Coordinates of C-alpha atoms in Angstrom, one line a residue:
Chain A
X124 CA 104.2 73.6 115.0
X125 CA 107.3 75.3 116.5
X126 CA 108.7 75.3 120.0
X127 CA 108.0 78.5 121.9
X128 CA 110.2 79.9 124.6
X129 CA 108.5 82.4 126.9
X130 CA 110.5 84.7 129.2
X131 CA 108.9 86.9 131.8
X132 CA 107.8 87.2 135.4
X133 CA 105.8 84.6 137.3
X134 CA 104.4 86.6 140.2
X135 CA 101.9 87.3 142.9
X136 CA 99.5 90.1 142.0
X137 CA 97.1 91.9 144.4
X138 CA 94.5 93.8 142.5
X139 CA 91.9 96.4 143.4
X140 CA 89.3 97.6 140.9
X141 CA 86.0 99.3 141.3
X142 CA 84.5 95.8 141.3
X143 CA 86.4 94.3 144.2
X144 CA 89.9 93.3 145.4
X145 CA 92.0 90.2 145.5
X146 CA 94.6 88.8 147.9
X147 CA 97.8 87.7 146.4
X148 CA 96.9 85.7 143.3
X149 CA 98.8 84.2 140.4
X150 CA 100.1 86.8 137.9
X151 CA 103.2 87.7 135.9
X152 CA 103.9 88.3 132.2
X153 CA 105.2 84.8 131.5
X154 CA 102.0 83.4 133.2
X155 CA 99.6 85.3 131.1
X156 CA 101.7 84.8 127.9
X157 CA 101.9 81.0 128.6
X158 CA 98.1 80.7 129.3
X159 CA 97.3 82.5 126.1
X160 CA 99.7 80.5 124.0
X161 CA 98.4 77.3 125.5
X162 CA 95.2 77.8 123.5
X163 CA 97.2 76.7 120.5
X164 CA 98.6 73.6 122.1
X165 CA 102.2 74.6 121.2
X166 CA 105.2 73.1 122.9
X167 CA 106.1 76.0 125.1
X168 CA 108.5 76.5 128.0
X169 CA 108.4 79.3 130.6
X170 CA 111.7 80.8 131.7
X171 CA 111.3 82.7 135.0
X172 CA 112.0 82.7 138.7
X173 CA 109.9 82.3 141.8
X174 CA 110.5 82.1 145.6
X175 CA 110.0 79.3 148.1
X176 CA 106.7 80.9 148.9
X177 CA 105.2 80.1 145.5
X178 CA 102.5 77.5 145.8
X179 CA 103.0 74.2 144.0
X180 CA 99.4 74.4 142.8
X181 CA 100.3 77.4 140.6
X182 CA 103.2 75.5 139.0
X183 CA 100.9 72.5 138.6
X184 CA 98.4 74.8 136.9
X185 CA 101.0 75.8 134.3
X186 CA 102.1 72.2 133.8
X187 CA 98.4 71.2 133.3
X188 CA 98.3 73.8 130.5
X189 CA 101.2 71.9 128.9
X190 CA 103.8 74.6 129.7
X191 CA 107.2 73.2 130.4
X192 CA 108.3 74.7 133.8
X193 CA 111.8 73.3 134.0
X194 CA 113.1 76.8 133.2
X195 CA 111.3 78.3 136.2
X196 CA 114.0 78.6 138.8
X197 CA 112.7 78.2 142.4
X198 CA 114.8 80.1 145.0
X199 CA 113.9 78.3 148.1
X200 CA 114.9 81.0 150.6
X201 CA 113.6 83.8 148.4
X202 CA 110.3 85.5 147.9
X203 CA 108.3 85.7 144.7
X204 CA 108.0 89.0 142.8
X205 CA 104.9 90.9 144.0
X206 CA 103.0 93.6 142.4
X207 CA 99.9 95.4 143.7
X208 CA 97.8 97.9 141.8
X209 CA 94.7 99.9 142.1
X210 CA 92.6 100.7 139.0
X211 CA 90.6 103.9 138.7
X212 CA 87.0 104.1 137.7
X213 CA 87.7 104.4 133.9
X214 CA 90.0 101.3 134.1
X215 CA 92.4 103.0 131.8
X216 CA 94.7 104.3 134.5
X217 CA 96.1 102.7 137.6
X218 CA 98.3 103.4 140.6
X219 CA 101.0 100.9 141.5
X220 CA 100.6 100.3 145.2
X221 CA 103.6 98.0 145.7
X222 CA 106.4 96.5 143.6
X223 CA 108.6 94.0 145.5
X224 CA 111.2 92.6 143.1
X225 CA 112.4 89.9 145.6
X226 CA 113.9 87.0 143.6
X227 CA 113.5 89.0 140.4
X228 CA 116.3 91.3 141.5
X229 CA 119.0 88.7 140.7
X230 CA 117.2 86.8 138.0
X231 CA 119.5 85.1 135.5
X232 CA 117.3 83.3 133.0
X233 CA 118.4 79.8 131.9
X234 CA 116.8 78.4 128.8
X235 CA 116.2 74.6 129.2
X236 CA 118.6 72.7 126.9
X237 CA 115.9 71.1 124.8
X238 CA 114.3 74.5 124.1
X239 CA 117.5 76.2 122.8
X240 CA 116.5 75.2 119.3
X241 CA 113.0 76.9 119.6
X242 CA 112.0 78.7 116.5
X243 CA 109.9 81.3 118.4
X244 CA 110.9 83.3 121.4
X245 CA 108.5 85.6 123.3
X246 CA 110.4 88.1 125.4
X247 CA 108.0 89.3 128.1
X248 CA 108.5 92.7 129.8
X249 CA 111.8 92.5 131.8
X250 CA 115.1 94.4 131.9
X251 CA 116.3 94.6 128.2
X252 CA 119.6 92.9 129.2
X253 CA 117.7 90.0 130.8
X254 CA 115.8 89.7 127.5
X255 CA 119.0 89.8 125.5
X256 CA 120.7 87.1 127.6
X257 CA 117.9 84.7 126.6
X258 CA 118.6 85.3 122.9
X259 CA 122.3 84.7 123.5
X260 CA 121.5 81.2 124.9
X261 CA 119.7 80.1 121.8
X262 CA 121.7 77.7 119.5
X263 CA 120.9 79.9 116.5
X264 CA 118.8 83.0 115.8
X265 CA 115.2 82.0 116.3
X266 CA 112.9 82.4 113.3
X267 CA 110.8 84.8 115.2
X268 CA 111.6 86.9 118.3
X269 CA 108.8 89.0 119.8
X270 CA 109.6 91.6 122.4
X271 CA 107.3 93.3 124.8
X272 CA 108.6 96.2 126.9
X273 CA 107.4 99.3 128.7
X274 CA 108.1 103.0 129.4
X275 CA 110.0 102.1 132.6
X276 CA 112.9 100.7 130.5
X277 CA 112.8 103.7 128.2
X278 CA 113.3 105.9 131.2
X279 CA 115.9 103.7 132.9
X280 CA 117.7 101.5 130.4
X281 CA 117.2 103.0 126.9
X282 CA 120.6 102.0 125.5
X283 CA 120.1 98.4 126.6
X284 CA 116.6 98.5 125.1
X285 CA 118.1 99.7 121.8
X286 CA 120.6 96.8 122.0
X287 CA 117.9 94.1 122.3
X288 CA 115.7 95.8 119.7
X289 CA 118.3 95.2 117.1
X290 CA 117.9 91.4 117.6
X291 CA 114.2 91.1 117.4
X292 CA 111.5 90.7 114.7
X293 CA 108.4 92.1 116.3
X294 CA 107.9 94.6 119.1
X295 CA 104.7 95.0 121.0
X296 CA 104.4 98.4 122.6
X297 CA 101.5 100.7 123.6
X298 CA 100.7 103.9 121.9
X299 CA 102.1 106.2 124.6
X300 CA 105.3 104.2 124.7
X301 CA 105.6 104.3 120.9
X302 CA 105.3 108.1 121.2
X303 CA 107.9 108.2 124.0
X304 CA 110.4 106.0 122.2
X305 CA 110.3 108.1 119.0
X306 CA 109.2 111.6 120.0
X307 CA 106.5 111.3 117.3
X308 CA 102.8 111.8 117.8
X309 CA 101.7 110.1 114.6
X310 CA 101.7 106.4 115.1
X311 CA 102.4 105.9 111.4
X312 CA 105.6 107.9 111.7
X313 CA 106.4 106.4 115.1
X314 CA 106.1 102.9 113.7
X315 CA 108.5 103.7 110.9
X316 CA 111.1 105.1 113.3
X317 CA 110.7 102.0 115.5
X318 CA 111.1 99.8 112.5
X319 CA 114.4 101.6 111.8
X320 CA 115.5 100.7 115.3
X321 CA 115.4 97.0 114.5
X322 CA 112.1 95.2 114.4
X323 CA 110.5 94.5 111.0
X324 CA 107.1 94.3 112.5
X325 CA 105.7 96.9 115.0
X326 CA 102.5 96.2 116.9
X327 CA 101.1 99.2 118.7
X328 CA 98.6 98.3 121.4
X329 CA 95.9 100.9 122.0
X330 CA 94.0 99.3 124.8
X331 CA 90.2 99.7 124.3
X332 CA 90.9 101.1 120.9
X333 CA 92.6 97.9 119.6
X334 CA 96.0 97.3 118.0
X335 CA 97.8 98.3 114.9
X336 CA 100.3 96.0 113.0
X337 CA 102.9 97.8 110.8
X338 CA 105.3 96.2 108.3
X339 CA 106.9 98.2 105.5
X340 CA 104.0 100.0 103.9
X341 CA 101.4 97.6 105.2
X342 CA 99.2 98.4 108.1
X343 CA 96.4 96.3 109.8
X344 CA 94.0 97.5 112.4
X345 CA 92.4 95.0 114.8
X346 CA 89.8 96.7 117.0
X347 CA 89.3 95.7 120.6
X348 CA 85.9 94.1 121.2
X349 CA 83.7 96.7 122.8
X350 CA 82.9 95.4 126.2
X351 CA 80.0 96.1 128.6
X352 CA 82.5 96.2 131.4
X353 CA 86.2 95.6 131.9
X354 CA 86.5 93.8 135.2
X355 CA 90.3 93.7 135.5
X356 CA 92.7 94.8 132.8
X357 CA 95.7 93.1 134.5
X358 CA 97.6 90.9 132.0
X359 CA 95.6 92.0 128.9
X360 CA 98.7 93.1 127.1
X361 CA 100.6 90.0 128.0
X362 CA 97.7 87.9 126.9
X363 CA 97.6 89.7 123.6
X364 CA 101.3 89.0 123.1
X365 CA 100.9 85.4 124.1
X366 CA 98.1 84.9 121.7
X367 CA 100.1 86.6 119.0
X368 CA 103.2 84.6 119.5
X369 CA 101.4 81.3 120.3
X370 CA 99.4 81.5 117.1
X371 CA 102.5 82.2 115.0
X372 CA 104.4 79.3 116.7
X373 CA 101.5 77.0 115.9
X374 CA 101.1 78.1 112.3
X375 CA 104.7 78.3 111.2
X376 CA 103.9 81.1 108.8
X377 CA 105.4 84.5 109.1
X378 CA 103.7 86.2 106.2
X379 CA 102.0 89.6 106.8
X380 CA 98.6 87.9 106.1
X381 CA 99.3 85.4 108.9
X382 CA 100.5 88.1 111.3
X383 CA 97.1 89.8 110.8
X384 CA 95.4 86.6 112.0
X385 CA 97.9 86.5 115.0
X386 CA 96.8 90.0 116.0
X387 CA 93.2 89.0 115.8
X388 CA 93.9 86.0 118.0
X389 CA 95.8 88.2 120.4
X390 CA 92.9 90.6 120.6
X391 CA 90.4 87.9 121.0
X392 CA 92.2 86.3 123.9
X393 CA 92.8 89.6 125.6
X394 CA 89.1 90.3 125.5
X395 CA 88.6 87.2 127.7
X396 CA 91.4 88.1 130.1
X397 CA 89.8 91.3 131.3
X398 CA 86.5 89.6 132.2
X399 CA 87.6 88.2 135.6
X400 CA 90.4 88.9 138.1
X401 CA 93.9 87.9 137.2
X402 CA 94.3 84.6 135.3
X403 CA 90.9 83.2 136.3
X404 CA 89.2 83.6 132.9
X405 CA 92.2 82.4 131.0
X406 CA 92.5 79.3 133.1
X407 CA 88.9 78.2 132.4
X408 CA 88.8 79.3 128.8
X409 CA 87.6 76.7 126.3
X410 CA 88.3 76.5 122.6
X411 CA 84.7 76.7 121.6
X412 CA 84.4 80.0 123.5
X413 CA 87.4 81.3 121.6
X414 CA 85.8 80.2 118.3
X415 CA 82.6 82.0 119.2
X416 CA 84.3 85.2 120.0
X417 CA 86.3 85.0 116.8
X418 CA 83.0 85.0 115.0
X419 CA 82.1 88.1 117.0
X420 CA 85.3 89.7 115.8
X421 CA 84.5 88.9 112.2
X422 CA 81.0 90.4 112.6
X423 CA 82.5 93.5 114.3
X424 CA 85.0 94.3 111.5
X425 CA 84.1 92.6 108.2
X426 CA 82.1 94.3 105.5
X427 CA 81.4 93.9 101.8
X428 CA 81.9 96.8 99.5
X429 CA 82.1 96.3 95.8
X430 CA 85.0 98.3 94.6
X431 CA 83.9 99.2 91.1
Chain B
X87 CA 68.3 107.2 95.0
X88 CA 66.5 109.4 97.6
X89 CA 66.4 113.1 98.1
X90 CA 68.5 114.3 100.9
X91 CA 67.9 117.4 103.1
X92 CA 70.9 118.8 104.9
X93 CA 70.5 121.2 107.7
X94 CA 73.4 123.0 109.3
X95 CA 75.7 126.0 109.3
X96 CA 77.3 127.5 106.3
X97 CA 80.0 129.6 107.7
X98 CA 83.4 131.3 107.7
X99 CA 86.1 129.5 109.5
X100 CA 89.6 130.8 110.5
X101 CA 91.8 128.0 111.5
X102 CA 95.2 127.8 113.0
X103 CA 97.1 124.5 113.3
X104 CA 100.8 123.7 113.9
X105 CA 101.1 123.6 110.1
X106 CA 99.8 127.1 109.4
X107 CA 96.8 129.3 109.6
X108 CA 94.0 130.6 107.3
X109 CA 92.0 133.7 106.8
X110 CA 88.3 133.4 106.7
X111 CA 87.6 130.4 104.5
X112 CA 84.5 128.4 103.7
X113 CA 83.3 126.2 106.5
X114 CA 80.1 125.0 108.4
X115 CA 78.5 121.7 109.1
X116 CA 76.1 121.8 106.1
X117 CA 79.0 122.7 103.8
X118 CA 81.1 119.7 104.9
X119 CA 78.0 117.4 104.9
X120 CA 77.0 118.5 101.5
X121 CA 80.4 118.1 100.0
X122 CA 80.7 114.6 101.4
X123 CA 77.3 113.6 100.2
X124 CA 78.0 115.0 96.7
X125 CA 80.4 112.1 96.2
X126 CA 77.3 109.9 95.8
X127 CA 75.5 112.2 93.3
X128 CA 72.4 112.4 95.4
X129 CA 69.8 115.0 94.9
X130 CA 70.5 117.1 98.0
X131 CA 69.4 120.5 99.3
X132 CA 71.2 122.5 102.0
X133 CA 69.0 124.4 104.5
X134 CA 71.0 127.2 106.1
X135 CA 71.6 130.9 106.4
X136 CA 74.4 133.3 105.5
X137 CA 74.9 137.1 105.5
X138 CA 75.4 139.6 102.7
X139 CA 79.1 139.2 103.2
X140 CA 79.1 135.6 101.9
X141 CA 80.9 135.4 98.6
X142 CA 78.9 134.2 95.6
X143 CA 81.8 132.0 94.6
X144 CA 81.1 129.8 97.7
X145 CA 77.5 129.4 96.8
X146 CA 78.5 128.6 93.2
X147 CA 80.9 126.0 94.5
X148 CA 78.0 124.3 96.4
X149 CA 75.8 124.5 93.3
X150 CA 78.6 123.1 91.1
X151 CA 78.6 120.1 93.5
X152 CA 74.9 119.6 92.7
X153 CA 73.7 120.9 96.0
X154 CA 70.4 122.8 95.8
X155 CA 70.9 126.1 97.6
X156 CA 67.4 127.5 97.4
X157 CA 67.1 126.7 101.1
X158 CA 70.1 128.8 102.0
X159 CA 68.6 132.1 103.1
X160 CA 70.8 135.2 102.4
X161 CA 70.3 138.0 105.0
X162 CA 71.6 140.9 103.0
X163 CA 72.3 143.2 105.9
X164 CA 73.6 140.5 108.2
X165 CA 77.0 138.8 108.7
X166 CA 77.7 135.2 108.2
X167 CA 78.4 132.9 111.1
X168 CA 82.1 132.9 112.0
X169 CA 84.1 130.4 113.9
X170 CA 87.8 130.6 114.7
X171 CA 89.9 127.8 116.3
X172 CA 93.4 126.9 117.3
X173 CA 94.5 123.3 117.3
X174 CA 97.1 122.1 119.6
X175 CA 100.1 120.0 118.7
X176 CA 98.4 116.6 119.1
X177 CA 95.5 117.8 116.9
X178 CA 93.1 116.1 119.3
X179 CA 92.3 119.3 121.3
X180 CA 91.5 122.8 120.2
X181 CA 90.7 126.2 121.6
X182 CA 87.8 128.2 120.2
X183 CA 89.2 131.7 119.6
X184 CA 86.0 133.3 118.4
X185 CA 82.3 132.3 117.8
X186 CA 80.2 135.0 116.2
X187 CA 76.7 133.8 115.7
X188 CA 75.6 136.7 113.5
X189 CA 72.7 135.7 111.2
X190 CA 72.6 132.3 112.9
X191 CA 71.2 133.8 116.0
X192 CA 67.7 134.3 114.4
X193 CA 67.9 131.4 112.0
X194 CA 64.5 129.9 111.1
X195 CA 65.2 127.1 108.7
X196 CA 62.9 126.8 105.7
X197 CA 62.8 123.5 103.8
X198 CA 62.3 124.1 100.0
X199 CA 58.8 122.9 98.9
X200 CA 60.2 120.3 96.5
X201 CA 62.4 118.7 99.2
X202 CA 59.6 118.3 101.8
X203 CA 59.1 114.8 100.6
X204 CA 62.8 113.8 101.0
X205 CA 63.3 110.4 102.3
X206 CA 66.6 111.2 104.1
X207 CA 67.2 114.2 106.4
X208 CA 70.6 114.9 107.9
X209 CA 70.4 117.3 110.9
X210 CA 73.8 118.9 111.3
X211 CA 74.9 120.3 114.7
X212 CA 72.5 123.2 115.6
X213 CA 70.1 124.0 118.4
X214 CA 67.9 120.9 118.9
X215 CA 64.7 123.0 118.4
X216 CA 66.1 124.3 115.1
X217 CA 66.7 120.7 114.1
X218 CA 63.2 119.8 115.3
X219 CA 61.5 122.5 113.2
X220 CA 63.0 121.0 110.1
X221 CA 61.4 117.7 110.8
X222 CA 58.1 119.4 111.4
X223 CA 58.2 120.9 107.9
X224 CA 58.4 117.5 106.2
X225 CA 55.3 116.2 104.5
X226 CA 55.6 112.9 106.4
X227 CA 58.2 111.3 108.6
X228 CA 61.3 110.7 106.5
X229 CA 62.5 107.2 106.1
X230 CA 65.8 108.1 107.7
X231 CA 66.7 111.0 110.0
X232 CA 70.3 111.3 111.1
X233 CA 71.2 113.8 113.9
X234 CA 74.6 115.2 114.8
X235 CA 74.9 117.1 118.0
X236 CA 77.5 118.1 120.6
X237 CA 78.2 118.6 124.3
X238 CA 77.2 122.3 124.1
X239 CA 73.5 121.4 123.7
X240 CA 73.8 118.8 126.5
X241 CA 75.0 121.6 128.7
X242 CA 72.5 124.2 127.5
X243 CA 69.4 122.6 125.9
X244 CA 69.2 119.0 127.2
X245 CA 65.4 118.8 127.4
X246 CA 65.2 120.0 123.8
X247 CA 67.8 117.6 122.7
X248 CA 65.8 114.7 124.2
X249 CA 62.7 116.0 122.3
X250 CA 64.4 115.8 118.9
X251 CA 66.2 112.5 119.8
X252 CA 62.7 110.9 120.0
X253 CA 62.1 111.7 116.3
X254 CA 65.3 110.4 114.8
X255 CA 66.7 107.1 113.6
X256 CA 70.5 107.6 113.9
X257 CA 72.6 109.8 116.1
X258 CA 76.2 110.5 115.5
X259 CA 78.0 111.6 118.6
X260 CA 81.6 111.4 119.9
X261 CA 82.7 109.2 122.7
X262 CA 83.0 111.9 125.3
X263 CA 79.6 113.2 124.4
X264 CA 78.1 109.7 124.6
X265 CA 79.6 109.4 128.1
X266 CA 78.3 112.8 129.1
X267 CA 74.8 112.1 127.8
X268 CA 74.5 108.8 129.7
X269 CA 76.8 109.0 132.6
X270 CA 78.2 105.7 131.5
X271 CA 81.9 105.0 130.8
X272 CA 81.4 101.8 128.8
X273 CA 80.4 102.8 125.2
X274 CA 78.4 99.6 124.9
X275 CA 76.3 100.6 127.9
X276 CA 76.2 104.2 126.8
X277 CA 74.9 103.2 123.3
X278 CA 72.2 101.1 124.8
X279 CA 71.0 104.0 127.0
X280 CA 71.1 106.4 124.0
X281 CA 69.1 103.8 122.0
X282 CA 66.5 104.0 124.8
X283 CA 66.3 107.8 124.3
X284 CA 65.1 107.4 120.8
X285 CA 67.5 106.5 117.9
X286 CA 67.6 102.9 116.7
X287 CA 71.1 103.3 115.5
X288 CA 73.9 104.9 117.5
X289 CA 77.2 105.9 115.9
X290 CA 79.9 106.8 118.3
X291 CA 82.8 108.7 116.7
X292 CA 86.2 108.2 118.3
X293 CA 88.3 110.4 116.1
X294 CA 91.7 108.8 115.3
X295 CA 90.3 105.6 116.9
X296 CA 87.5 105.2 114.4
X297 CA 83.8 104.8 114.8
X298 CA 81.4 102.3 116.3
X299 CA 77.9 101.5 115.0
X300 CA 75.4 100.0 117.4
X301 CA 72.0 98.6 116.6
X302 CA 70.2 96.2 119.0
X303 CA 72.8 93.6 119.8
X304 CA 74.9 94.3 116.7
X305 CA 78.0 96.3 116.8
X306 CA 80.4 97.3 114.0
X307 CA 83.8 99.0 114.4
X308 CA 85.3 101.0 111.5
X309 CA 88.8 102.1 112.3
X310 CA 90.1 105.5 111.2
X311 CA 92.8 105.2 108.6
X312 CA 96.1 105.7 110.4
X313 CA 97.6 108.9 108.9
X314 CA 101.1 110.2 108.8
X315 CA 99.8 113.6 109.7
X316 CA 96.5 115.3 110.3
X317 CA 96.7 118.7 108.7
X318 CA 93.4 120.2 109.9
X319 CA 90.6 118.2 111.7
X320 CA 88.0 120.8 111.0
X321 CA 84.9 119.3 109.4
X322 CA 86.0 115.7 109.8
X323 CA 82.9 114.8 111.9
X324 CA 80.5 116.5 109.5
X325 CA 82.2 114.9 106.6
X326 CA 81.8 111.5 108.3
X327 CA 78.1 112.2 108.8
X328 CA 77.7 113.5 105.2
X329 CA 79.3 110.4 103.8
X330 CA 77.2 108.2 106.0
X331 CA 73.9 109.9 105.1
X332 CA 74.8 110.4 101.5
X333 CA 75.6 106.8 100.9
X334 CA 72.4 105.7 102.6
X335 CA 70.4 108.2 100.5
X336 CA 72.0 106.9 97.3
X337 CA 71.6 103.2 98.2
X338 CA 68.0 103.2 99.6
X339 CA 68.8 100.3 101.9
X340 CA 68.6 100.8 105.6
X341 CA 69.7 97.3 106.7
X342 CA 72.5 96.9 109.3
X343 CA 74.8 95.5 106.6
X344 CA 74.3 98.6 104.5
X345 CA 74.7 100.9 107.5
X346 CA 78.2 99.2 108.0
X347 CA 79.1 100.3 104.5
X348 CA 77.8 103.8 105.2
X349 CA 80.1 104.0 108.2
X350 CA 83.1 102.9 106.0
X351 CA 82.2 105.5 103.4
X352 CA 82.0 108.1 106.2
X353 CA 85.4 107.1 107.6
X354 CA 86.9 107.1 104.2
X355 CA 85.7 110.6 103.3
X356 CA 86.7 111.9 106.7
X357 CA 90.3 110.6 106.1
X358 CA 90.5 113.0 103.1
X359 CA 88.9 116.0 104.8
X360 CA 91.8 116.3 107.3
X361 CA 94.5 116.3 104.7
X362 CA 94.2 120.0 103.8
X363 CA 92.7 123.2 105.4
X364 CA 88.9 123.5 105.5
X365 CA 87.0 122.2 102.5
X366 CA 90.0 122.3 100.1
X367 CA 90.5 118.5 99.9
X368 CA 86.8 117.7 99.7
X369 CA 86.3 120.2 96.9
X370 CA 89.0 118.6 94.7
X371 CA 88.2 115.0 95.7
X372 CA 87.7 112.6 92.7
X373 CA 85.8 109.3 92.8
X374 CA 88.9 107.3 91.8
X375 CA 90.7 108.6 94.8
X376 CA 87.8 107.5 97.0
X377 CA 87.9 104.1 95.4
X378 CA 91.6 103.7 96.1
X379 CA 91.2 104.6 99.7
X380 CA 88.3 102.2 100.1
X381 CA 90.8 99.5 99.0
X382 CA 93.2 100.7 101.7
X383 CA 90.3 100.4 104.2
X384 CA 89.7 96.9 103.1
X385 CA 93.4 96.0 103.5
X386 CA 93.5 97.7 106.9
X387 CA 90.6 95.7 108.4
X388 CA 89.9 92.6 106.4
X389 CA 91.3 89.2 107.4
X390 CA 90.7 85.6 106.7
X391 CA 90.3 83.2 109.6
X392 CA 88.8 79.8 109.1
X393 CA 86.4 79.2 112.0
X394 CA 86.4 75.5 112.4

């Protein structure tokens, strides 16, 4: 069991889907990552920032999940980062209705002293230089650094993204972003080019089509569980990343075989995340429910063919 | 080992992709299905029609693959069905440049007498009433009828399609077509509605994202092998269907577990089909190559998680 440092937003989200809409509810990359990782009972710390308007009950919720919150700065006279989005009928596309950076605009992450020796660092989607500054605070290079990013930083901070990509072990990125970053349509070729940019392991998230893990000539494909309905996709990618990093922090095994399991855990947890609005499903999630769904994942993908 | 009747086009294709273009080459659904099924050394017969312009070498090629061609009518003064298409850069979309029905316009399939007792029938993409007429010629209901179709028949012959769907066991259909046929976005819900239209088993093909097999509450997901490049997608869906039906005809086992294997075989063979223009790769394909790729499929999808 290794310590896990999680960097990312802790935020208010307001979400509208064909199934309904929410007021400002708990959201943010670090929140979803932390909730997912908490399934593995790892010793994790969230590094983030919120405003004075952020309810204590949300911080309590994170602490109840055994997430150290001493690295979550509270800017008393500031407002918490706010995102609002509207999902279309197919749930695969959305419009951003509002993005209010608020306290995130001046966020300088500070890793708590007793987590500077963490072996695993999960860099949630943020400005690449903010991600980099976290790595620079660690006592030595962590054994595993996982980075999540998005097309926004490719458009607006590509050089900085390349800088941080040289310092990481695993990148999680979606298919369109992998294509944008490399100019390659084939994900096999794109993964190889991304590998050449730094990370040894490349995870390409394909939403309802699952996720691919690339390492050297090895490739693993974890499907997404086919769902009757996706209620709210918000946080699914972060939940995937949190499950992935959380499982690896727990198991202390960075082999390809074990990374495959981490991808399966990430996919499994993400399949719960989308069942309710925001963090609701992840907060209530019990370990026996996870176990049952892992069995569904096995049934979904495992087959016996005698290779003779 | 069961007899297999294959119904579909035997055709000329002219294909243009970003990698090059062909003159008129061998194509057609029954051709691709037959070549895929021939990997299992089943006793198969193709039921189709060609014109007097169809080269004997192509018929010889099918016979060399142990496909009975007595059910391929040759209309001496007619011209063979011709299709021409242009694939776009992403290989996921194409323009049809020409469709000349020719002898296909008046095609009345005739099942050879000694195949009217076949246990497995693969109905390749054709007018639903043409597909239905084949079933009506069989001595008794075959043990397994697999039907492939496309959006064209949903637009132009939906009532007839529903008629034949009531007589079949498995439908293979792509994701967009499943959504069109049911008006449902969720493939889980769509599969259930298609099941209610007739077929016990629903296979939804998702191209580069693999294929899903649904039966009652069971679902199986076979990914597509991630490829460096897709050279020519023509025939991939038919090759999938031919591998699926061919494996089931060979193994005489219609359990869900065995259908899973059939889907894997279909995906494996389709991954070869796209490597070269038209039928080229399928014609040269050796069983040890198939075995090696099945091993890649296992590595791609199999994982060990202790569920305790």
